[in-house]
XYZ file of C-alpha atoms in Angstrom:
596
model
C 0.000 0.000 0.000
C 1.235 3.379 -1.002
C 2.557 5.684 1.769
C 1.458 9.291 3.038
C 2.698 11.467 5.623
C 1.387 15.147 5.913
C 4.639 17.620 5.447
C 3.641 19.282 8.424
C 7.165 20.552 9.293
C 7.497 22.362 5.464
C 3.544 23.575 6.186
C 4.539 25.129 9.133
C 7.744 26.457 8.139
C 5.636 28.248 5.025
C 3.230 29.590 7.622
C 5.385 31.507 10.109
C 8.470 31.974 8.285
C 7.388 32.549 4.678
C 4.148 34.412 4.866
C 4.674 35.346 8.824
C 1.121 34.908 9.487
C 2.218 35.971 13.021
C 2.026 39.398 11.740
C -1.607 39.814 10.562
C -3.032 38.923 13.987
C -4.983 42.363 13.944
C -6.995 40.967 11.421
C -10.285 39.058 12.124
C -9.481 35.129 12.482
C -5.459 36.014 12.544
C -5.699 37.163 16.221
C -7.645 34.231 17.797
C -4.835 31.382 15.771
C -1.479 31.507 18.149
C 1.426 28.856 17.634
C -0.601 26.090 20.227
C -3.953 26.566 17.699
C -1.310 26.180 14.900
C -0.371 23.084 16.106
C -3.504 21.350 16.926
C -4.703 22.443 13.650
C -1.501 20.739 11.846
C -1.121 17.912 13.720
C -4.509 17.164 14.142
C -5.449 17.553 10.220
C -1.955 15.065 10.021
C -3.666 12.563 11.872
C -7.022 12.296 10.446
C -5.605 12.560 7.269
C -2.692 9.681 7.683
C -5.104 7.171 9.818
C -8.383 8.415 8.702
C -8.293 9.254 4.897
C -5.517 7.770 3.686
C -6.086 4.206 4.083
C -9.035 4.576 1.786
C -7.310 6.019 -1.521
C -6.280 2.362 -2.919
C -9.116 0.528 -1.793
C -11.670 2.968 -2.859
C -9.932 3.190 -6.678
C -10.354 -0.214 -6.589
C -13.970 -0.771 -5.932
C -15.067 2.283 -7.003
C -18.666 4.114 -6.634
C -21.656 1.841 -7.563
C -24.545 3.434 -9.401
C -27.711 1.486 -9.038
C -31.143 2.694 -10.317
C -29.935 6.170 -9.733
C -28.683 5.650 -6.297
C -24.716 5.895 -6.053
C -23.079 4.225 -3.119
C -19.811 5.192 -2.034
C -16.649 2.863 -1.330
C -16.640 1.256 1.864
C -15.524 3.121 4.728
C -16.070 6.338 2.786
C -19.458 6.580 4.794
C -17.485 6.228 8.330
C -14.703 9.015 7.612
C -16.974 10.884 6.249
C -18.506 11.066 9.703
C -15.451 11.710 11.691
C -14.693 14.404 9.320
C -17.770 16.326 10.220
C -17.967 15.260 13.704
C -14.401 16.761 14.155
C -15.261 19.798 12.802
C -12.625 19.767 9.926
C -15.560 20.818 7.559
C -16.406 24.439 7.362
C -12.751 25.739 8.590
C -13.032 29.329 6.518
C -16.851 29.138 7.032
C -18.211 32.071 9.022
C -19.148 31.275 12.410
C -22.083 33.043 11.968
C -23.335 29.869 9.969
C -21.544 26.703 11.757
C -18.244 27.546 10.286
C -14.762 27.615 12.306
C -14.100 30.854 10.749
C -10.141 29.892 10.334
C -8.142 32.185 7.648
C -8.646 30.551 4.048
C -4.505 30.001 3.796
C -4.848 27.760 7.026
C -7.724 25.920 5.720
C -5.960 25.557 2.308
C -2.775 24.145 4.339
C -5.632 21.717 5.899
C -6.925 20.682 2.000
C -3.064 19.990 1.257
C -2.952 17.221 2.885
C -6.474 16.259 2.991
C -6.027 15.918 -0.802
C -2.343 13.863 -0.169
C -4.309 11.300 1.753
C -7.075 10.555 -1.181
C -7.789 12.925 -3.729
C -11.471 11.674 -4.721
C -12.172 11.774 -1.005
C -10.973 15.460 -0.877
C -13.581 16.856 -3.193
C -16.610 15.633 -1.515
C -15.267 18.338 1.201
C -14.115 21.379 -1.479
C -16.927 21.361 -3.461
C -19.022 21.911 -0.729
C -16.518 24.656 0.804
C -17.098 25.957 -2.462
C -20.707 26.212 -2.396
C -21.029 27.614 0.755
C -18.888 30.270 -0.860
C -21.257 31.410 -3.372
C -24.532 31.190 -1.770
C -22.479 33.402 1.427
C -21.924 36.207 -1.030
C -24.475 36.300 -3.235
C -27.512 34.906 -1.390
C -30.601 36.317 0.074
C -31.300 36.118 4.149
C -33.349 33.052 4.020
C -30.805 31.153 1.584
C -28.144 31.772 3.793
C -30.091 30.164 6.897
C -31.477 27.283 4.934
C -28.322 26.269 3.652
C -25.412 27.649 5.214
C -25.293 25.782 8.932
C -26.133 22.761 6.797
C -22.876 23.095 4.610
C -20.715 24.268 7.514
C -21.098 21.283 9.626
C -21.034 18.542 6.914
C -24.573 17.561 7.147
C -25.256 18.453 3.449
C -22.699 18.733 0.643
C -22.438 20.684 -2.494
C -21.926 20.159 -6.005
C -21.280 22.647 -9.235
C -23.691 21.640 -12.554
C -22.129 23.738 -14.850
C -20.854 21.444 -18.103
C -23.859 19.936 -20.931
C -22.757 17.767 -23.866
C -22.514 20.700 -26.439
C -21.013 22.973 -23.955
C -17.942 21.561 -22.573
C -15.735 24.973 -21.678
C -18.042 27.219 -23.610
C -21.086 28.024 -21.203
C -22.744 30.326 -24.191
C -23.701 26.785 -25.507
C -25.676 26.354 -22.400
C -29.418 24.767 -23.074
C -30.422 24.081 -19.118
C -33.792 26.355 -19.013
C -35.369 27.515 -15.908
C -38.922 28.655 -16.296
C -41.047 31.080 -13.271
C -43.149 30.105 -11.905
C -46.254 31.748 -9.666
C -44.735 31.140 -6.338
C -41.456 33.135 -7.079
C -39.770 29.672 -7.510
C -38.743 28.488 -11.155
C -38.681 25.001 -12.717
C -35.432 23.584 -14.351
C -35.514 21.162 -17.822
C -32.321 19.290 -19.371
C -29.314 17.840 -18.626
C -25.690 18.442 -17.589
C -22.905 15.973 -17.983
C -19.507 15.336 -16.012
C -20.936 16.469 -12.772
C -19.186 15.552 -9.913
C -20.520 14.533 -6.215
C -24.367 15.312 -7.304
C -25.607 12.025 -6.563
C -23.900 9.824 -3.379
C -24.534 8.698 0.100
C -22.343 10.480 1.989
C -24.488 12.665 3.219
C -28.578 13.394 4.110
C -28.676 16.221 1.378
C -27.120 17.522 -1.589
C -26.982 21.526 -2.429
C -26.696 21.707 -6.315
C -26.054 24.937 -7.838
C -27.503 24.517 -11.758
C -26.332 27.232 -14.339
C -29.432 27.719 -16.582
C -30.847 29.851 -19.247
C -34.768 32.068 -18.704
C -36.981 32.183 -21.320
C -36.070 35.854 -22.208
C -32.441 35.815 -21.368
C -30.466 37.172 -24.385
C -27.793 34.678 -25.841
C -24.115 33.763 -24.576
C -23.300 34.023 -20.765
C -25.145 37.002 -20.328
C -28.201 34.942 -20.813
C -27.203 32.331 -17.672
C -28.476 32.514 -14.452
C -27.515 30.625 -11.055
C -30.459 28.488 -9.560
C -29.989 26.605 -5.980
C -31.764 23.255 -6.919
C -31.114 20.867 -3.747
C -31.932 16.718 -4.203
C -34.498 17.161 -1.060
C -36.434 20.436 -0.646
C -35.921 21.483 2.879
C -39.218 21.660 4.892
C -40.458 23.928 7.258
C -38.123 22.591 10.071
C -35.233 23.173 7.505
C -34.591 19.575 6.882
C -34.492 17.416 4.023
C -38.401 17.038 2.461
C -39.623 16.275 -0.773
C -37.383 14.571 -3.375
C -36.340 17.156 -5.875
C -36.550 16.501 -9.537
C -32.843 16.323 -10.104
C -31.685 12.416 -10.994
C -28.299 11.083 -11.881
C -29.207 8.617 -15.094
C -25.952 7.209 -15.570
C -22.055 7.504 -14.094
C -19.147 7.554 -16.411
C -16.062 5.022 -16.315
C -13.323 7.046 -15.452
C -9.483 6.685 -15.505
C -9.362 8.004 -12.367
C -11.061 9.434 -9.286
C -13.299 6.756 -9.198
C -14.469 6.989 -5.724
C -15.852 10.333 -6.637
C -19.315 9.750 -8.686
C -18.977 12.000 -11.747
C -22.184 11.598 -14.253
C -25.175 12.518 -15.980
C -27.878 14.815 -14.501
C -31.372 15.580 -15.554
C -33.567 18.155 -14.065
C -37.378 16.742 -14.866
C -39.363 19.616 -13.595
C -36.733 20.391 -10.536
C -37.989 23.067 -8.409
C -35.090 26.001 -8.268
C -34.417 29.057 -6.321
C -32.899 31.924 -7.997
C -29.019 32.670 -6.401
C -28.354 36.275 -7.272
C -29.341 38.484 -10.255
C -31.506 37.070 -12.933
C -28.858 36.507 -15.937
C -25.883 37.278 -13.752
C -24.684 33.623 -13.249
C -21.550 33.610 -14.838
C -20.868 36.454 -11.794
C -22.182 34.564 -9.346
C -20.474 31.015 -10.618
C -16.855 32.581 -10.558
C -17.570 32.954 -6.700
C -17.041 29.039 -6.837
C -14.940 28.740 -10.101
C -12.136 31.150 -8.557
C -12.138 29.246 -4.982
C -12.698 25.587 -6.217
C -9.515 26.667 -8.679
C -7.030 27.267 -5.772
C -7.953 23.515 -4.838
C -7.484 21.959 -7.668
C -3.693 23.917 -8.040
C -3.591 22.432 -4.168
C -4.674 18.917 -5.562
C -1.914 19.001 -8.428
C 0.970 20.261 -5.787
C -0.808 17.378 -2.824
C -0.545 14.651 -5.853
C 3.089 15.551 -6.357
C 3.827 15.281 -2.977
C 2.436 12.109 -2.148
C 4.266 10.793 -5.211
C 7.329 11.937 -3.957
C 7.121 10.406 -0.738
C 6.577 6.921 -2.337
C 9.167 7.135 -5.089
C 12.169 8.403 -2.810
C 11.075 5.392 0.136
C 10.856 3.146 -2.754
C 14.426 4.204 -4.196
C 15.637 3.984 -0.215
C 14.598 0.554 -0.790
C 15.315 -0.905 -4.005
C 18.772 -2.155 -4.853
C 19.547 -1.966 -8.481
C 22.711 -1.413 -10.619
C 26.388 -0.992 -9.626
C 27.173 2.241 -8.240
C 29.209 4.971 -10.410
C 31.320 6.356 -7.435
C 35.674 6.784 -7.647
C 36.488 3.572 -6.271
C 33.130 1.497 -5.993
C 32.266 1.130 -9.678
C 33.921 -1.874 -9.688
C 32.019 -4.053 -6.903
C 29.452 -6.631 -7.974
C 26.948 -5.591 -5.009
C 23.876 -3.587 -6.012
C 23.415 -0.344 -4.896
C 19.884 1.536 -3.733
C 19.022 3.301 -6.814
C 18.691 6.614 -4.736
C 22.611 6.572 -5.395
C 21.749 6.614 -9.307
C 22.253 10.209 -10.128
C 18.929 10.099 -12.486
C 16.869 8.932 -9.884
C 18.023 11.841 -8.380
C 17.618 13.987 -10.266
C 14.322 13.070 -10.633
C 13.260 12.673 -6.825
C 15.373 16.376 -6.818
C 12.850 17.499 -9.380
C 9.875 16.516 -7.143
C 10.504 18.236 -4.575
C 11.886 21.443 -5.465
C 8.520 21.680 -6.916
C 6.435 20.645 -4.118
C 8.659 22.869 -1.747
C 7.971 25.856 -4.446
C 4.838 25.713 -5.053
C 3.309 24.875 -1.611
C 4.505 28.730 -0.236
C 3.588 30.230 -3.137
C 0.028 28.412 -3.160
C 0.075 29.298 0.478
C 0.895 33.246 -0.588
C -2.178 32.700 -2.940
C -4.265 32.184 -0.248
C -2.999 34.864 2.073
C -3.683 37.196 -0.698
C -7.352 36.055 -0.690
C -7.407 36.385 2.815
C -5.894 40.163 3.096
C -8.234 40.768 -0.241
C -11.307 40.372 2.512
C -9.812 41.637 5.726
C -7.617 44.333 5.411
C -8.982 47.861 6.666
C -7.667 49.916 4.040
C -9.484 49.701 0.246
C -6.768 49.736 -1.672
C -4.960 47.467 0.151
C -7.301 45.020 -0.334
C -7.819 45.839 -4.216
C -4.497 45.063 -4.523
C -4.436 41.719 -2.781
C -7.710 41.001 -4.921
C -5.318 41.705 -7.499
C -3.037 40.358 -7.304
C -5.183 37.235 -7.092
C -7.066 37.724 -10.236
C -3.533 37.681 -12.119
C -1.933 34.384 -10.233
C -4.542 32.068 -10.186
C -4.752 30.768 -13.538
C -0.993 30.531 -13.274
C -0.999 28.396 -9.952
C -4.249 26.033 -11.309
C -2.127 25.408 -14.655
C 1.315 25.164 -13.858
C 0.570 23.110 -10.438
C -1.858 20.964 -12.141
C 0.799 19.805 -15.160
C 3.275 19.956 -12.690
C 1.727 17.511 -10.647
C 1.442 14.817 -13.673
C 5.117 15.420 -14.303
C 5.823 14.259 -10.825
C 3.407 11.809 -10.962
C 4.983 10.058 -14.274
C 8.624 10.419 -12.744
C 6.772 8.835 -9.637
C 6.208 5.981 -11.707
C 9.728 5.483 -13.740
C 11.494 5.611 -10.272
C 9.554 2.828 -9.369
C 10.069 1.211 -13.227
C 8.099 -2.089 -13.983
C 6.754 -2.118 -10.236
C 4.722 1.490 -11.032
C 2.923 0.282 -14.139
C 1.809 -2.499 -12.045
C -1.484 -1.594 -9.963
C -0.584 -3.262 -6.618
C 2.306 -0.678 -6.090
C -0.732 1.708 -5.938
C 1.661 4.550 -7.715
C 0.011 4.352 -11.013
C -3.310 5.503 -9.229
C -1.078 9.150 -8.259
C -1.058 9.593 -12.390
C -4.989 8.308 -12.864
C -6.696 10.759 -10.498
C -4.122 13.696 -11.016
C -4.740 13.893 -14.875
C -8.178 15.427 -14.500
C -6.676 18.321 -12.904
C -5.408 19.836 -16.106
C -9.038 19.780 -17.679
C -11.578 20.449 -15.190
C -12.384 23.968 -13.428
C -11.162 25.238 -16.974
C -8.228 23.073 -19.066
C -5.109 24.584 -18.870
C -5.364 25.926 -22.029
C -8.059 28.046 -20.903
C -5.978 29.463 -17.923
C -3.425 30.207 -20.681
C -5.624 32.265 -22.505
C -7.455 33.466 -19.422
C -4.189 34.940 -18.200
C -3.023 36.742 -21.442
C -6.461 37.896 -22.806
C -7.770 39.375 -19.596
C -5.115 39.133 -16.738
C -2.138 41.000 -18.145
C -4.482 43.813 -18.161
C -6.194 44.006 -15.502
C -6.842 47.129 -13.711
C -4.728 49.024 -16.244
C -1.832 46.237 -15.768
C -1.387 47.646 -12.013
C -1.579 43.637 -10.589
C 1.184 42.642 -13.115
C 3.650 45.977 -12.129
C 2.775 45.305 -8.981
C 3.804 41.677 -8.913
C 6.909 42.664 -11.191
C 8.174 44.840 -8.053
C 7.555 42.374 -5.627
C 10.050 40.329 -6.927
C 12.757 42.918 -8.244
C 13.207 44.012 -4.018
C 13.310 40.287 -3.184
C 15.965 40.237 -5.741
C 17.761 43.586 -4.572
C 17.177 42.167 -0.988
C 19.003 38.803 -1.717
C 21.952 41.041 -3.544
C 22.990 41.959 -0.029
C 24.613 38.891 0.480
C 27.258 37.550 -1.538
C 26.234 34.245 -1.113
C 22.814 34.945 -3.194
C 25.081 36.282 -6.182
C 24.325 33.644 -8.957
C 20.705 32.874 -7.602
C 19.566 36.707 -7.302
C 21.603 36.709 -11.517
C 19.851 33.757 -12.457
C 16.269 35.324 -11.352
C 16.999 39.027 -12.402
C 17.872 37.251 -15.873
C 14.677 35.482 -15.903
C 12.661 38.296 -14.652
C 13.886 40.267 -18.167
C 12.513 37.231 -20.052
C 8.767 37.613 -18.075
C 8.619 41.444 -18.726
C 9.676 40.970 -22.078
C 7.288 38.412 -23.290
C 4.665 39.578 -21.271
C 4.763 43.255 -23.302
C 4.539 40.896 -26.388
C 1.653 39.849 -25.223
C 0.068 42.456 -23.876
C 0.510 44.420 -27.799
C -0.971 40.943 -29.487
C -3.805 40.831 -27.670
C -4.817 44.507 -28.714
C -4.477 43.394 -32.057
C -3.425 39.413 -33.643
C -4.642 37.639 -30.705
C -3.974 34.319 -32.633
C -0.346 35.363 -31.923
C -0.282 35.563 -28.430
C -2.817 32.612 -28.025
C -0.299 30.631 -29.893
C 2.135 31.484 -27.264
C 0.234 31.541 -24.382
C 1.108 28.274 -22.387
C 4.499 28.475 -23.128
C 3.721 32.207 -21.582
C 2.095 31.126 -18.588
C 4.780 28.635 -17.979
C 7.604 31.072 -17.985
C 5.026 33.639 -15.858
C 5.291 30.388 -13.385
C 8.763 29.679 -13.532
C 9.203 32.987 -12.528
C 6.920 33.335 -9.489
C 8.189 30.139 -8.070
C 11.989 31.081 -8.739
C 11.091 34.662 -6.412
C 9.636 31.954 -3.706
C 12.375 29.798 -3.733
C 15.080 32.978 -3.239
C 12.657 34.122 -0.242
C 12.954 30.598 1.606
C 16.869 30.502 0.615
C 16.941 34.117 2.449
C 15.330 32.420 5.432
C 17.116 29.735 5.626
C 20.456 31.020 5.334
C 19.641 33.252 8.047
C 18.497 30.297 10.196
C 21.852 28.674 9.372
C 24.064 31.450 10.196
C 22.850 31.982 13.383
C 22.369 28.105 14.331
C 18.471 28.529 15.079
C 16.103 25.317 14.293
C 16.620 22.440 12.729
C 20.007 22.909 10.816
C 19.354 19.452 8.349
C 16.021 21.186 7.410
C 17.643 24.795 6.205
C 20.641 23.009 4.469
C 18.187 20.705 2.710
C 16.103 23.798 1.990
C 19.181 25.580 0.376
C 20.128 22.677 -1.406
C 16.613 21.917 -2.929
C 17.130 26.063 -3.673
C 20.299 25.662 -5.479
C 18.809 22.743 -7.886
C 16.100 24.895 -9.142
C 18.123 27.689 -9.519
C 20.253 25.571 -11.938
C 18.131 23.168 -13.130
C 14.591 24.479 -13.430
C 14.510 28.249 -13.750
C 16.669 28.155 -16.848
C 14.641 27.184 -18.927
C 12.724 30.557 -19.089
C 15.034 31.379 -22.118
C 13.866 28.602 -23.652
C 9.846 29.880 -22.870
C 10.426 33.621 -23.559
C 11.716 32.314 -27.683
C 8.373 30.015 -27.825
C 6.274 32.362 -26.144
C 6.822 35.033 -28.711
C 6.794 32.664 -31.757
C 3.250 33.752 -32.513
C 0.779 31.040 -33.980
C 1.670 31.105 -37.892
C 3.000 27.612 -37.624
C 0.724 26.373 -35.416
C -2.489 27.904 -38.117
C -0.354 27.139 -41.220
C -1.989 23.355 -42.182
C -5.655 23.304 -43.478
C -8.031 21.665 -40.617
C -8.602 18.875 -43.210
C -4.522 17.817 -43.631
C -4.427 16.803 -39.574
């Protein structure tokens, strides 16, 4: 059975050293969460997650959900966690209080999805979908919404689910055929049929909030034309508790390649009664709510998916004894070596976890931003943060997300012939993380997103903004002599970002073929980038920590190490991104549709 222990030590070390959370305790939620609450809420989430979760990933891949006469039943023991889950309270975390919730900071409930999402993936949504639910009906419900469903959400008792995709409408919601019709009572009726909708039907819990994107009978065409309905599977009663059986049915579940212990299927609406969630024809609005929260998880799943991989591929190449070794003065002995001492294998397990490392503070930065984006005092403050936001999270969802097959795939060649095999359990790690680069918007789409709309934003203050953060961590690091080829190396790929990004931004005012022809090659340098400024910040920190013999000494000359490779190894190859990124799209458009 695979392996999973929560990185606790690296969360932590993100949390107070990194993003100093310690300093925003006169902010609501920041003040009441000391180091003791820090703890508990670490090693607590550890546990549950390692002896709770966990030892359901491989068994519930392997028997799956069951769909029966539109019932779906969940793997076994699914049920059971499920309940200690709630019962612990590690549902709701960011919720308000003022609804069930625990009212924790979103970056320490995102450090809590980490590893939730480590321990079993398909497990993990049942939980973030909900989270993301309760989102959307908290900001853009009415009073009576917000009672009905909100406690409900918060404590686990009822779970959420997004309806958003139909047959002919994959990524493009103008295709969108759902309709909702009024009715007398103020309530409206909803006919059709989504597809790929995940966690709408199961048995984990007594209730399931759906929120249905559909189309009125005068709405104009496109997205403008879409509204946001709250259509649950039981309509509450007058005690607030589930009633009478909606008309919203799962007809069939499809046979995926991974995540199968999360039911993903078909949905028809046969006359289901809906309730309107925000503006009539201001869906899309309302839907981001969820979109732009549910895609910070799914950039947490690919990084959590990565480092679960990790973990198994560098005990397994502990382990396995392959190969004579290559050292002076050993090459010559007949016994086999671990193949850790392989300098491949290395590099690979190197690659892992520079990225892992990387991208968990600069998820975790993310998230702060979301946090200060909603609590800070001051306006623009928090229109900065909001940002800021707005321009990094179709970076973080794409580049985490194919980052997180990468390690995933190297995963399995560490492991060679044993992680094609399905007992290993490492092949699952690849199955379940793949979906991550298509849904909440492919990766293509947060390509596009980012140079169409994000370079741009608010007059292109976010992206200056951004661009400054990292030229003083840069002048900061120059202090020290030590820092010289790192602080080079990132100054040098800094030029490359600022460079193809004003190609960009002058193609999209005009031949925005060109730039989308460039644009993932463009959002991969954009990443490359932000995760290079990270990794200087945590090299700044731990040489400190070093110097002045505070800590754990292993962990900051492991963390300066893991620095140095992706100094040398990984943020190079921005050169290589800024040449593609600018390449335009005339060979990409050049063949006729009909010589592919």
């Amino acid at each position: 059975m695979p392996i999973y222990k929560a990185p606790t030590t690296d969360i932590r070390f993100v949390l107070e050293h990194v993003l100093n959370i310690a300093d925003y305790a006169n902010l609501e939620g920041f003040g009441e969460f000391g180091s003791d609450d820090l703890s508990a809420l670490l090693n607590g989430g550890a546990k549950i997650c390692e002896e709770v979760i966990q030892p359901l990933n491989q068994s519930g891949d392997l028997e799956g959900c069951r769909f029966d006469d539109g019932r779906v039943t969940t793997p076994e023991g699914f049920r059971r966690a499920y309940k200690v889950l709630a019962e612990g309270g590690w549902i709701g975390l960011a919720s308000d209080p003022t609804y069930g919730g625990q009212g924790l900071p979103g970056v320490l409930a995102e450090a809590f999805y980490e590893m939730l999402s480590g321990a079993n993936m398909a497990f993990s949504g049942y939980v973030e979908l909900s989270e993301a639910v309760f989102a959307a009906i908290y900001a853009h419900g009415d009073a009576a919404q917000k009672q009905i469903y909100l406690p409900k959400l918060a404590a686990g008792h009822w779970t959420g689910a997004m309806h958003l995709t139909e047959s002919q409408a994959g990524s493009d919601l103008r295709l969108i055929k759902t309709k909702a019709i009024p009715q007398d009572d103020g309530t409206y009726r909803l006919y059709g049929s989504k597809t790929f909708i995940t966690n709408a039907e199961h048995d984990l819990s007594e209730n399931i909030v759906n929120l249905v994107l559909a189309r009125l009978p005068d709405a104009p065409a496109g997205t403008r034309g879409l509204s946001l309905f709250i259509v649950p599977k039981y309509l509450a009663d007058e005690n607030g508790e589930p009633g009478t059986r909606n008309g919203v049915f799962c007809s069939s579940l499809e046979h995926k390649m991974g995540l199968r212990a999360a039911p993903t299927g078909v949905i028809n609406y046969e006359a289901a009664s809906g309730f309107l969630l925000g503006e009539r024809n201001q869906g899309i609005s309302a839907m981001f709510t969820m979109v732009n929260d549910a895609r910070m998880g799914v950039a947490l799943q690919g990084l959590s998916i990565a480092e679960v991989a990790y973990q198994n591929a560098a005990a397994y190449a502990r382990e396995r004894r392959q190969g004579r070794s290559l050292l002076p003065g050993n090459s010559q002995s007949d016994e086999p070596v671990a193949i850790i001492e392989h300098p491949d294998v290395r590099r690979m397990l190197l690659s892992m976890r520079a990225f892992t490392e990387g991208a968990r503070a600069l998820g975790l930065w993310v998230a702060l931003q979301i946090d200060l984006s909603k609590r800070l005092e001051n306006e623009d403050e928090r229109a900065k943060a909001d940002g800021l936001v707005a321009l990094l999270t179709p970076v973080i969802k794409a580049y985490f997300t194919d980052a997180g097959c990468e390690a995933a795939d190297m995963a399995i060649q560490c492991f060679g012939g044993y992680g094609y095999v399905q007992d290993s359990g490492v092949e699952q790690f690849l199955r379940d993380v793949r979906i991550t680069r298509i849904y909440e918007g492919t990766n293509g789409i947060q390509a596009l997103d980012l140079v169409r709309r994000k370079l741009d934003l608010q007059e292109g203050r976010p992206l200056s903004s951004f661009f400054g953060i990292i030229e003083e961590s840069i002048s900061a690091a120059r202090q020290d002599a030590v820092f010289s080829y790192e602080s080079n190396t990132l100054a040098r790929a800094l030029e490359d970002l600022h460079q193809a990004a004003g190609w960009m931004r002058d193609h999209t005012r005009g031949d925005v073929v060109e730039a989308a022809g460039g644009s993932t090659d463009f959002l991969r340098l954009f990443a490359l980038v932000a995760m290079g400024w990270m990794w200087m910040r945590m090299m700044v920190i731990a040489q400190r920590e070093l110097t002045q013999g505070r800590g754990n000494l292993d962990f900051w000359r492991a963390k300066l190490t893991l620095g140095r490779f992706f100094f040398r190894r990984m943020l190079p190859e921005t050169r290589l991104l800024n040449g593609r990124a600018m390449a335009g799209a005339s060979d990409l458009m050049q063949l006729s549709a009909d010589e592919f």
